[in-house]
Amino acid sequence: MAKWGEGDPRWIVEERPDGTNVNNWHWVEKNATGWSKDRLKELLTGIVIEDDKHFCELKEVTSIEGEASANNRKAKLIFFYEFVIKGEWSGKFKDSDKKYKGKFEIPNLSEENDTDEIDFNVTVSKDSDEAFKLKEFLRKSGVALIRQKMADYLNDLRHEYSKGVILPTKGGQQAPAKTVTGTNKSKEEMNKHVVDTKVSKPLGVKIHTKKIVGKEEFKCRAEDLYRALTDVQMVQAFSASPVEMEVEKGGRFSLLHGNITGDFVELIPNQKIVQRWRVKSWPDAHYSTVTFEFDEKDDCTVLNYTQTGVPDTEYEKTKEGWSINYWNRMKQVFGFGSSIY
């Protein structure tokens, strides 16, 4: 038995202001969601991105979905946050009074991502060359500023919620705190405290993948086949399910009731489509890369497609899914299995 005053300090109940959580040993959590939403609105509303030719402004943050919390475990601060931010913007060319409007989205503000990995997606309500150019200016020129604003939010979060989470020890002294944030670090840190490392598996698990290579013939022109894969109404028709689709570089899509999601990496009308593509049941955040190439012949269009990064356990199911859910359905619904020439 230890002598008086020489026991494990974790279990010594000190005379302290709160009388609990000695030496900050136990888990303390503070909800930072409400404060975070207000702060994010303050940081984003009214941002101006301009140069000699363009003027754009983020007019309003319309929705913020997600949550944030600050946690203390053994005098170590751990922050969890995950938000999807949506809003509206307007802009114009400086040599014209015509205004354009659209929407923006920050889909991945999370402790899973570094600030330089945060995406800034932009759409415009009008379909014209001028509208597209203005939207692209905002997206390309605005992403650096958006990432800086998100970094400002994280610094403010750490400062605001460091207060009152690390409790004073005996004599009113504040225990020194370590802050844990960044890519996966917060979740890794929590796992260190709740998982027996002697028997646990490594946190990172390598996913073994395979490549699908295929070719399909359609009795239609390349233009029609391209539209069947990019037009919302046509995709809804052959998939027989609601579809969300932003057909632009970086635009997102969701079909088959959200079971298939991803975004467009490259779009060359009637020639090529590249997508980041995943099935809901796949490991979290794992995407494959799908490439469609259109080869129009005299009497048909040949679609050459490849898919890299398919989890090997999902290979057969995915390969079969292209035939059942895509090619056969498209031929049946649009008549692409019969000659139209």
Coordinates of C-alpha atoms in Angstrom, one line a residue:
M1 CA 0.0 0.0 0.0
A2 CA 1.3 3.4 -0.9
K3 CA 2.2 5.9 1.9
W4 CA 0.0 8.9 2.5
G5 CA 0.4 11.3 -0.4
E6 CA 2.5 9.0 -2.5
G7 CA -0.4 7.3 -4.4
D8 CA -1.1 7.4 -8.1
P9 CA -1.9 11.1 -8.7
R10 CA -4.7 10.2 -11.1
W11 CA -6.7 8.9 -8.1
I12 CA -5.8 11.7 -5.6
V13 CA -8.9 13.9 -5.0
E14 CA -7.4 17.4 -4.7
E15 CA -9.0 20.4 -3.2
R16 CA -10.1 22.2 -6.3
P17 CA -12.9 24.6 -7.5
D18 CA -15.1 22.0 -9.1
G19 CA -14.2 19.0 -7.0
T20 CA -14.5 16.7 -10.0
N21 CA -12.4 15.4 -13.0
V22 CA -9.1 15.3 -11.1
N23 CA -6.1 16.2 -13.2
N24 CA -8.5 16.4 -16.2
W25 CA -8.4 12.6 -16.4
H26 CA -12.0 12.0 -17.5
W27 CA -13.6 12.9 -20.8
V28 CA -15.2 16.3 -20.9
E29 CA -17.2 17.4 -24.0
K30 CA -18.6 20.7 -25.0
N31 CA -21.1 21.2 -27.9
A32 CA -19.7 23.7 -30.3
T33 CA -22.3 23.3 -33.0
G34 CA -24.4 26.5 -32.5
W35 CA -21.3 28.7 -32.1
S36 CA -19.7 27.1 -35.1
K37 CA -22.7 27.8 -37.4
D38 CA -22.9 31.4 -36.3
R39 CA -19.1 31.9 -36.8
L40 CA -19.1 30.2 -40.2
K41 CA -21.9 32.5 -41.4
E42 CA -20.0 35.6 -40.2
L43 CA -16.9 34.5 -42.0
L44 CA -18.5 33.6 -45.3
T45 CA -21.3 36.2 -45.8
G46 CA -20.2 39.1 -47.8
I47 CA -16.9 37.7 -49.1
V48 CA -15.9 39.5 -52.3
I49 CA -13.7 37.9 -55.0
E50 CA -12.7 40.2 -57.8
D51 CA -10.1 41.2 -60.3
D52 CA -9.9 43.7 -63.1
K53 CA -12.7 42.0 -65.1
H54 CA -14.9 40.1 -62.6
F55 CA -16.8 40.9 -59.4
C56 CA -18.4 38.2 -57.3
E57 CA -19.9 38.2 -53.8
L58 CA -21.1 35.5 -51.5
K59 CA -24.5 36.9 -50.6
E60 CA -25.9 34.5 -48.1
V61 CA -25.3 31.2 -46.3
T62 CA -28.6 29.4 -46.7
S63 CA -27.8 26.2 -44.7
I64 CA -25.2 24.6 -42.5
E65 CA -25.6 20.9 -41.8
G66 CA -23.4 19.1 -39.3
E67 CA -22.0 19.4 -35.8
A68 CA -18.9 20.3 -33.8
S69 CA -17.6 19.5 -30.3
A70 CA -14.5 20.2 -28.2
N71 CA -13.3 17.4 -25.9
N72 CA -10.8 17.0 -23.1
R73 CA -9.2 13.7 -22.2
K74 CA -6.1 13.7 -19.9
A75 CA -5.5 17.4 -20.5
K76 CA -5.5 16.8 -24.3
L77 CA -7.9 18.9 -26.4
I78 CA -9.6 17.0 -29.2
F79 CA -11.9 18.7 -31.7
F80 CA -14.5 17.0 -33.9
Y81 CA -16.3 18.9 -36.6
E82 CA -18.1 18.0 -39.8
F83 CA -20.2 20.5 -41.9
V84 CA -21.8 20.8 -45.3
I85 CA -22.3 24.5 -46.0
K86 CA -24.5 25.9 -48.8
G87 CA -25.2 29.4 -49.9
E88 CA -25.9 31.8 -52.7
W89 CA -23.7 34.2 -54.7
S90 CA -24.1 36.9 -57.3
G91 CA -21.6 38.6 -59.7
K92 CA -21.0 40.4 -62.9
F93 CA -18.4 41.5 -65.4
K94 CA -17.2 44.9 -64.5
D95 CA -17.8 46.3 -68.0
S96 CA -21.5 45.2 -67.9
D97 CA -24.5 45.8 -65.6
K98 CA -25.9 42.3 -66.2
K99 CA -25.8 40.3 -63.0
Y100 CA -25.6 36.5 -62.6
K101 CA -26.7 34.4 -59.6
G102 CA -25.9 30.9 -58.5
K103 CA -25.2 28.7 -55.5
F104 CA -22.1 27.5 -53.7
E105 CA -21.3 24.6 -51.5
I106 CA -18.5 23.6 -49.1
P107 CA -19.2 19.9 -48.8
N108 CA -16.3 18.6 -46.7
L109 CA -15.3 20.8 -43.8
S110 CA -14.2 18.1 -41.4
E111 CA -11.4 17.0 -39.1
E112 CA -10.9 14.2 -41.8
N113 CA -9.5 16.9 -44.2
D114 CA -6.7 19.4 -44.1
T115 CA -7.8 22.9 -45.0
D116 CA -6.0 22.7 -48.4
E117 CA -8.3 19.7 -49.2
I118 CA -11.5 21.6 -48.6
D119 CA -13.7 21.8 -51.8
F120 CA -15.5 24.9 -53.0
N121 CA -18.2 23.9 -55.5
V122 CA -20.0 26.6 -57.6
T123 CA -23.1 26.5 -59.9
V124 CA -24.8 29.2 -61.8
S125 CA -28.5 29.6 -62.6
K126 CA -28.1 30.7 -66.3
D127 CA -26.7 28.6 -69.1
S128 CA -24.5 30.8 -71.2
D129 CA -20.8 31.3 -72.0
E130 CA -20.7 34.4 -69.9
A131 CA -22.3 32.8 -66.9
F132 CA -20.0 29.8 -67.1
K133 CA -16.9 32.1 -67.3
L134 CA -18.0 34.0 -64.2
K135 CA -18.8 30.9 -62.3
E136 CA -15.4 29.4 -63.1
F137 CA -13.7 32.6 -62.0
L138 CA -15.4 32.4 -58.7
R139 CA -14.6 28.7 -58.2
K140 CA -10.9 29.0 -59.2
S141 CA -10.1 32.3 -57.6
G142 CA -12.3 31.9 -54.6
V143 CA -11.1 28.5 -53.3
A144 CA -7.9 29.9 -51.7
L145 CA -9.9 32.5 -49.8
I146 CA -12.5 30.0 -48.7
R147 CA -9.8 27.7 -47.4
Q148 CA -8.3 30.6 -45.5
K149 CA -11.7 31.4 -43.9
M150 CA -12.1 27.8 -42.9
A151 CA -8.6 27.9 -41.3
D152 CA -9.7 31.1 -39.4
Y153 CA -12.8 29.2 -38.2
L154 CA -10.6 26.4 -36.9
N155 CA -8.3 28.8 -35.1
D156 CA -11.3 30.5 -33.5
L157 CA -12.8 27.2 -32.5
R158 CA -9.6 26.1 -30.7
H159 CA -9.4 29.5 -28.9
E160 CA -13.0 29.7 -27.9
Y161 CA -13.4 26.2 -26.7
S162 CA -10.1 25.8 -25.0
K163 CA -11.6 28.0 -22.3
G164 CA -13.4 25.9 -19.6
V165 CA -12.6 22.5 -21.1
I166 CA -9.2 22.1 -19.4
L167 CA -10.2 22.5 -15.7
P168 CA -7.9 24.1 -13.0
T169 CA -6.0 21.7 -10.7
K170 CA -5.0 22.2 -7.1
G171 CA -4.2 25.8 -6.4
G172 CA -6.2 27.1 -9.3
Q173 CA -3.4 26.3 -11.8
Q174 CA -4.5 25.6 -15.4
A175 CA -3.2 22.3 -16.7
P176 CA -1.2 22.6 -19.9
A177 CA -3.2 21.4 -22.9
K178 CA -2.3 19.7 -26.1
T179 CA -4.5 20.3 -29.1
V180 CA -5.3 17.5 -31.5
T181 CA -6.8 18.3 -34.9
G182 CA -6.0 17.6 -38.5
T183 CA -6.4 14.7 -40.9
N184 CA -7.7 11.8 -38.9
K185 CA -5.6 12.8 -35.9
S186 CA -8.5 13.5 -33.6
K187 CA -10.2 10.1 -34.3
E188 CA -6.8 8.3 -34.0
E189 CA -6.2 10.0 -30.7
M190 CA -9.5 8.9 -29.3
N191 CA -8.9 5.4 -30.4
K192 CA -5.6 5.3 -28.6
H193 CA -7.5 5.8 -25.3
V194 CA -10.3 3.4 -25.8
V195 CA -8.7 0.5 -27.8
D196 CA -6.3 -2.0 -26.3
T197 CA -3.3 -1.6 -28.7
K198 CA -2.0 -5.0 -27.8
V199 CA -4.9 -6.8 -29.4
S200 CA -6.3 -4.2 -31.9
K201 CA -5.7 -4.1 -35.6
P202 CA -4.0 -1.0 -37.2
L203 CA -6.2 1.9 -37.7
G204 CA -5.4 2.2 -41.4
V205 CA -6.5 -0.7 -43.5
K206 CA -5.3 -1.1 -47.1
I207 CA -8.1 -1.8 -49.5
H208 CA -7.2 -4.3 -52.2
T209 CA -8.7 -3.2 -55.5
K210 CA -9.3 -4.4 -59.1
K211 CA -9.9 -2.9 -62.5
I212 CA -12.9 -3.3 -64.7
V213 CA -12.4 -3.0 -68.5
G214 CA -15.4 -3.2 -70.8
K215 CA -16.8 -2.4 -74.2
E216 CA -20.5 -2.0 -75.1
E217 CA -22.2 -1.3 -78.4
F218 CA -25.2 1.0 -78.8
K219 CA -27.3 1.6 -81.9
C220 CA -27.3 5.3 -81.6
R221 CA -25.1 8.3 -82.2
A222 CA -22.4 9.4 -79.7
E223 CA -24.3 12.5 -79.0
D224 CA -27.4 10.5 -77.9
L225 CA -25.3 8.1 -75.7
Y226 CA -23.5 11.1 -74.1
R227 CA -26.8 12.7 -73.3
A228 CA -28.1 9.4 -71.8
L229 CA -25.3 9.5 -69.3
T230 CA -25.4 13.3 -68.5
D231 CA -29.0 14.5 -68.9
V232 CA -30.9 14.3 -65.6
Q233 CA -34.3 13.3 -67.2
M234 CA -32.7 10.6 -69.3
V235 CA -30.7 9.1 -66.3
Q236 CA -33.9 9.2 -64.3
A237 CA -35.7 7.4 -67.1
F238 CA -33.3 4.4 -67.4
S239 CA -32.5 4.2 -63.6
A240 CA -36.2 4.5 -62.6
S241 CA -35.1 6.5 -59.6
P242 CA -34.6 10.1 -58.5
V243 CA -31.4 11.7 -59.8
E244 CA -29.3 14.7 -58.7
M245 CA -26.7 15.7 -61.1
E246 CA -24.5 18.8 -61.7
V247 CA -23.0 18.2 -65.1
E248 CA -19.8 20.2 -64.9
K249 CA -16.3 19.7 -63.8
G250 CA -16.4 19.1 -60.0
G251 CA -20.2 18.8 -60.1
R252 CA -21.7 16.0 -58.0
F253 CA -24.2 13.3 -58.8
S254 CA -26.4 10.9 -56.9
L255 CA -28.6 8.2 -58.4
L256 CA -30.4 4.9 -57.5
H257 CA -31.7 6.5 -54.2
G258 CA -28.2 7.6 -53.2
N259 CA -26.6 4.2 -53.5
I260 CA -24.3 5.5 -56.3
T261 CA -22.6 8.9 -55.7
G262 CA -19.6 10.8 -57.0
D263 CA -18.5 13.8 -59.1
F264 CA -17.4 14.7 -62.6
V265 CA -13.7 14.9 -63.1
E266 CA -13.7 15.6 -66.9
L267 CA -16.3 16.2 -69.5
I268 CA -15.7 16.3 -73.2
P269 CA -19.1 16.4 -75.0
N270 CA -19.7 13.3 -77.1
Q271 CA -16.2 12.0 -76.5
K272 CA -15.2 11.4 -72.9
I273 CA -16.5 11.4 -69.3
V274 CA -14.4 10.8 -66.2
Q275 CA -16.1 10.4 -62.8
R276 CA -15.2 9.7 -59.2
W277 CA -17.7 7.0 -58.4
R278 CA -18.6 4.9 -55.4
V279 CA -21.3 2.6 -54.0
K280 CA -22.8 3.5 -50.6
S281 CA -21.8 0.1 -49.2
W282 CA -18.1 0.6 -50.0
P283 CA -15.6 1.6 -47.3
D284 CA -16.1 5.2 -46.2
A285 CA -14.6 7.8 -48.5
H286 CA -13.3 5.2 -51.0
Y287 CA -13.9 6.2 -54.6
S288 CA -13.2 4.4 -57.9
T289 CA -12.4 6.3 -61.1
V290 CA -14.7 5.6 -64.1
T291 CA -13.8 6.6 -67.6
F292 CA -16.2 6.5 -70.6
E293 CA -14.9 7.0 -74.1
F294 CA -17.2 7.3 -77.1
D295 CA -16.3 5.8 -80.5
E296 CA -18.9 6.6 -83.1
K297 CA -18.9 4.1 -86.0
D298 CA -21.0 4.1 -89.2
D299 CA -23.8 2.0 -87.7
C300 CA -23.3 2.3 -83.9
T301 CA -21.4 3.9 -81.1
V302 CA -18.9 1.8 -79.1
L303 CA -18.6 2.8 -75.4
N304 CA -15.2 1.8 -74.0
Y305 CA -15.2 2.0 -70.2
T306 CA -12.7 1.4 -67.5
Q307 CA -13.1 1.5 -63.7
T308 CA -10.1 1.5 -61.4
G309 CA -10.1 1.2 -57.7
V310 CA -13.0 -1.3 -57.3
P311 CA -12.7 -3.1 -53.9
D312 CA -11.9 -6.7 -54.8
T313 CA -14.7 -8.0 -52.7
E314 CA -17.1 -5.9 -54.8
Y315 CA -15.6 -6.6 -58.2
E316 CA -18.1 -9.2 -59.5
K317 CA -21.1 -7.3 -58.1
T318 CA -19.9 -4.0 -59.6
K319 CA -19.1 -5.5 -63.0
E320 CA -22.5 -7.1 -63.2
G321 CA -24.2 -3.9 -62.1
W322 CA -23.0 -2.0 -65.1
S323 CA -24.8 -4.5 -67.4
I324 CA -28.0 -4.8 -65.4
N325 CA -28.4 -1.2 -64.1
Y326 CA -26.9 0.7 -67.0
W327 CA -26.4 -0.9 -70.4
N328 CA -29.4 -3.2 -70.5
R329 CA -31.7 -0.6 -69.1
M330 CA -30.5 2.1 -71.5
K331 CA -31.0 -0.2 -74.5
Q332 CA -34.5 -1.2 -73.3
V333 CA -35.7 2.3 -72.4
F334 CA -34.2 4.3 -75.3
G335 CA -34.2 1.6 -78.0
F336 CA -30.4 1.7 -78.2
G337 CA -30.3 -2.0 -78.9
S338 CA -32.0 -1.5 -82.3
S339 CA -30.6 0.2 -85.4
I340 CA -31.8 3.7 -86.1
Y341 CA -29.6 4.5 -89.1

